[in-house]
Amino acid sequence: MAATDVTMRVWRGDAAGGEFKEYRVPAQEGMVVLDVVHTIQATQAPDLAVRWNCKAGKCGSCSAEINGKPRLMCMTRMNTFQPGEPITIAPVKTFPLIKDLVTDVSFNYEKAKAIPPLKLKPKEADGTRRMFQEDVDRVQEFHKCIECFLCQNVCHVIRDHEENKQWFAGPRLFVRLASLEMHPLDIADRSEFIKDHAGLGFCNITKCCTEVCPENIHITDNAIIPLKERVVDEYFDPVMWLLRKLKK
Amino acid sequence: MAADKYETHEYDVVVIGAGGAGLRAAIEASAQGVKTALICKSLLGKAHTVMAEGGIAAALGNVYSEDNWQVHFRDTMRGGKMLNNWRMAQLHAQEAPDRVLELEEWGALFDRTPDGRILQRDFGGHRYARLAHVGDRTGLEMIRTLQQHAVHKGIDVYMECNIQRLLIDGGRICGAFGYWRESGRFVLFKTKAVVVATGGGGKAWKFTSNSWEYTGDGITLATDVGADLIDIEMVQFHPTGMVWPPSVRGILVTEGVRGDGGTLKNSEGKRFMFNYIPDFFKAETADSEKEADAWYEDKKNRRTPDLLPRDEVARAINSEVKAGRGSPHGGVLLDIASRRSPDYIKKRLPSMYHQFKELADVDITKEAMEVGPTCHYFMGGVRVNADTAASTVPGLFAAGEVAAGLHGANRLGGNSLSDLVVFGRRAGLSAAEYAKASAGKLTIDLGQVEEVANTLLAPFNNNGGENPYTIHANLQDCMQNLVGIIRTEKELRQALEEIEKLKQRLKRVSVEGHRQYNPGWHLALDLHSLLSVSEAVTLAAIERKESRGGHTREDYPDPDPKFGKVNIVIRKKNAEWSLAQEPLSEMPDDLKVLFEEKK
Amino acid sequence: MSEQVATVPTTRARGLYQQVATLRKDAWWVEPALTVTMLTTFIVYTTWAALVNVHYFVDPYLSPFYSPCLSTNCAHPTFALFNWPLSPAMLILWAPAGFRLTCYYYRKAYYRSFWLSPPACAVRDGHKVYSGETRFPLLFQNLHRYFFYFATIVVLFLWWDALKAFRFPVPGSHAYTFGMGVGTLVLLANAALLSLYSFSCHSCRHLCGGGLDVLSRSPGRLKLWQKVSRLNENHMLFAWISLIGVMITDLYVRLLSMGYITDLRFF
């Protein structure tokens, strides 16, 4: 409980310009980065813009880049840093800046609108829906997503290439697409959408999305690669193509 | 003054709040074919519903076929100390199963029984395993399902938009006025009906499971236009919030921990809940550890006292800590590590495991958790018609935590998620019908709007005044210390004085910077609501001179049958509160029977 | 009050702090540097070993780079199909090479380290334009499963070689005797590691059951998929140790053949 100070360099500014401003606040046991930001707000910079809600890693609002790493501020404990060293907090890079730590994440909401929705097959004869845990397990992993958009932010396809935003949906949406495609009762076919509209081919599986996911969803291995394989089934595998033709 | 001074939108129904209730209301209103807008303070999908962990109560009877709506109804009423609106409790119990199945139809994937149906888990106060769930992140599943459904239905969503006042024309709702958080610009909604689904006001307390959004907006929006509140003194303190480290104090620890076998212990290692079984629940509660443990496997045994309704458990923890048998940081111990295997714990309670590991360096598969009561839920709120969710103001509807009646004096865990979808749907439906039937032109009084706009901007003109964060912190201390779990008239009166001082200080509040995404300004505006709600809670708490459910008076420690038959009604007129005691509506005989035959 | 509104920007742009390539303070470059070193070493060694066309067989050990040996001029032909004038390694190495080149793990490794796209997470991409795997030639990454089929055939031969490594020539006669040497273990370990790598492959996981939406109705494939999924979690680990393993195996046979070391016989 030593009353040492922590030094934090926080980006202050908007799209027109800004700078990293240094703040010092007293450290407290068990503090996370978001606590420090709140202390700064309450005592030094009341207009410091930051998004947050649950402060327990469940809502995915407080995404930022802490010492250059995309993370949730509420789940980054201060004792993971070297005492005395200044910590840099910047807004997420991939989305347009609104102010300070707040960015315009509407890209993600726009992309979500275009996704072909769930389409269930008819109910069982007894009027119920039957699904089994072993089928649901896989999709439940995807449903853990808290939409913090850190995967979207870290993905170099759009992080470093603004123009790709037109034709690339990003890891979060691939997780969503995988959850629909693997839903045991869904009968919609999204292969074409995934390939041509969501831009799955742009992903070069460099796995940064998986690395930053605060929910530890295996985005690349369990969502993106299985989707790639499904697209291969449909578009790039001559034998599969032949088999499908013969079945018809 | 020009009408186009403010960005203006026109709708039939405007839903304020995009948690479970707001989303469900908007989906229903839109499905009825009326032009619907959904407005939320945060981004879509971040509402507090995501924090709901344990599950959604619905008598599906998948695990125990003996379960049905009558049993659920009875549990809800008894849990609420019979102060509930019986009709709401009935509708809720009857319709919850359909709403759960509807969620599944829209994409929710609940945990499964071996035969492929929805699995249900045990929870406090529920006679049978009744909560459909997804591990311990049921709320997230629900909000995401509703969110995606709403998005695919093309409902207009206004995110990070904060409604500050409702507008009235001839006693009817005619609009809503607020600002965009991003730009600070004002926005005006002309609408025939408004559904408030904004949750409670737990952010007035220091140790709370609620997020910053829980500033009682809907309650204040409603009372500012003259709507009645009932039983607003009924604030639920969830027995198990985290207590250590200080920065996470108050964050919720799901009741599912106890539902899945966890038990409460004091510093002596004793399962103290056996000493706190009230007479009301003696008949159905186990009185030995052996029977309590057997209950998990076989429901023919009486249930463990660890799963008594939340008010009982919260008070018990409070007493243990006061008696000096608390844990090192002022809570008690919640132990599942010694009772269940690590694999089971990780499978059933993944986000609890994660939360303790990340935030407290505690491995819950190896050590006990330190827990203590945390401000959690408003049972009271806007008075609504049970069937239509209509408030006492024409055109204003309320659903979810902001509405009162269903939960009476104490809410059972799992009943809030079902509340959201059952009454969210009903509110959306009634609002749409009201809007369709509403005749005559509604006119917005622009003078009224201008006045509100000026009030909202006032903090920018007070230089060197009060800091909004300080006022908020002082309010939280006041409510925590004086209007907490155990209340006395003396302290409540003291709280009123404090609140009055804070109201005066709020008039001098000043904010720095400009209107663009300015949290200091946003908080300064939210304080209007926080203070108003705090005042209402305190006044109602003074009025109810008994102890019942979420309201415990040290100076009136027992339930008083006289108060058991009334709602405390509070309403605001010309900025003055007035209180009344109004009788509960009489339960019909066919429902009364459900309580008699079990005696 | 209009002055407070005036500061709201009308353009949508990213923040200016982004002009630096990264704000990361840790040694993010270590991982790509290590990958480059390891992969370069392997490629250089393999290319040399595959081209030299000598010292790849010491009875009963055959280097995995030359198995199956399909040319009549092999030191130890598996199937002498035809006469190939160059190194017989070239006839088969395209299969495991292609398998690794199109492997989902190695793609990550070399896109990051060689292609700097991106060099590490939240570090700026080394390229101005980027089209991922949407165009020729990277579109061919989609043929990974075919390389998986061919590479699996090669692995089967490596098991065959490992079995034959229990069969030692009796000096001075044409007879063989059952035995085991360090080389036998090396070949066995090599076949085992390569199998782990092959069968933990993402394409394999998909083909085993990942492509199905309802696994519960095919219990056999569900089990298989679950097993492969567990293996798949360690695909990266298997990729590296099998890579090092196959190099060591060749080196072992090579050094034996060159007479620098002798094989320890257990029996």
Tab-separated table of N, CA and C in Angstrom, chain A residues 52 95 132 152 172 181 242:
chain	number	residue	atom	x	y	z
A	52	TRP	N	-16.558	3.818	-21.005
A	52	TRP	CA	-16.494	2.660	-20.112
A	52	TRP	C	-17.891	2.353	-19.642
A	95	PHE	N	-9.921	3.332	-35.903
A	95	PHE	CA	-11.160	4.072	-36.116
A	95	PHE	C	-10.945	5.572	-35.956
A	132	PHE	N	-27.810	-30.049	-29.259
A	132	PHE	CA	-27.024	-30.783	-28.280
A	132	PHE	C	-25.769	-30.009	-27.903
A	152	GLN	N	-10.744	-5.940	-34.287
A	152	GLN	CA	-10.921	-5.095	-35.469
A	152	GLN	C	-9.796	-4.048	-35.516
A	172	ARG	N	-14.081	-9.554	-35.878
A	172	ARG	CA	-15.315	-9.630	-35.095
A	172	ARG	C	-16.457	-10.175	-35.943
A	181	GLU	N	-22.854	-19.690	-39.245
A	181	GLU	CA	-22.616	-20.828	-40.137
A	181	GLU	C	-22.603	-22.146	-39.373
A	242	LEU	N	-17.033	-31.601	-57.724
A	242	LEU	CA	-17.498	-32.742	-58.488
A	242	LEU	C	-18.491	-33.569	-57.666
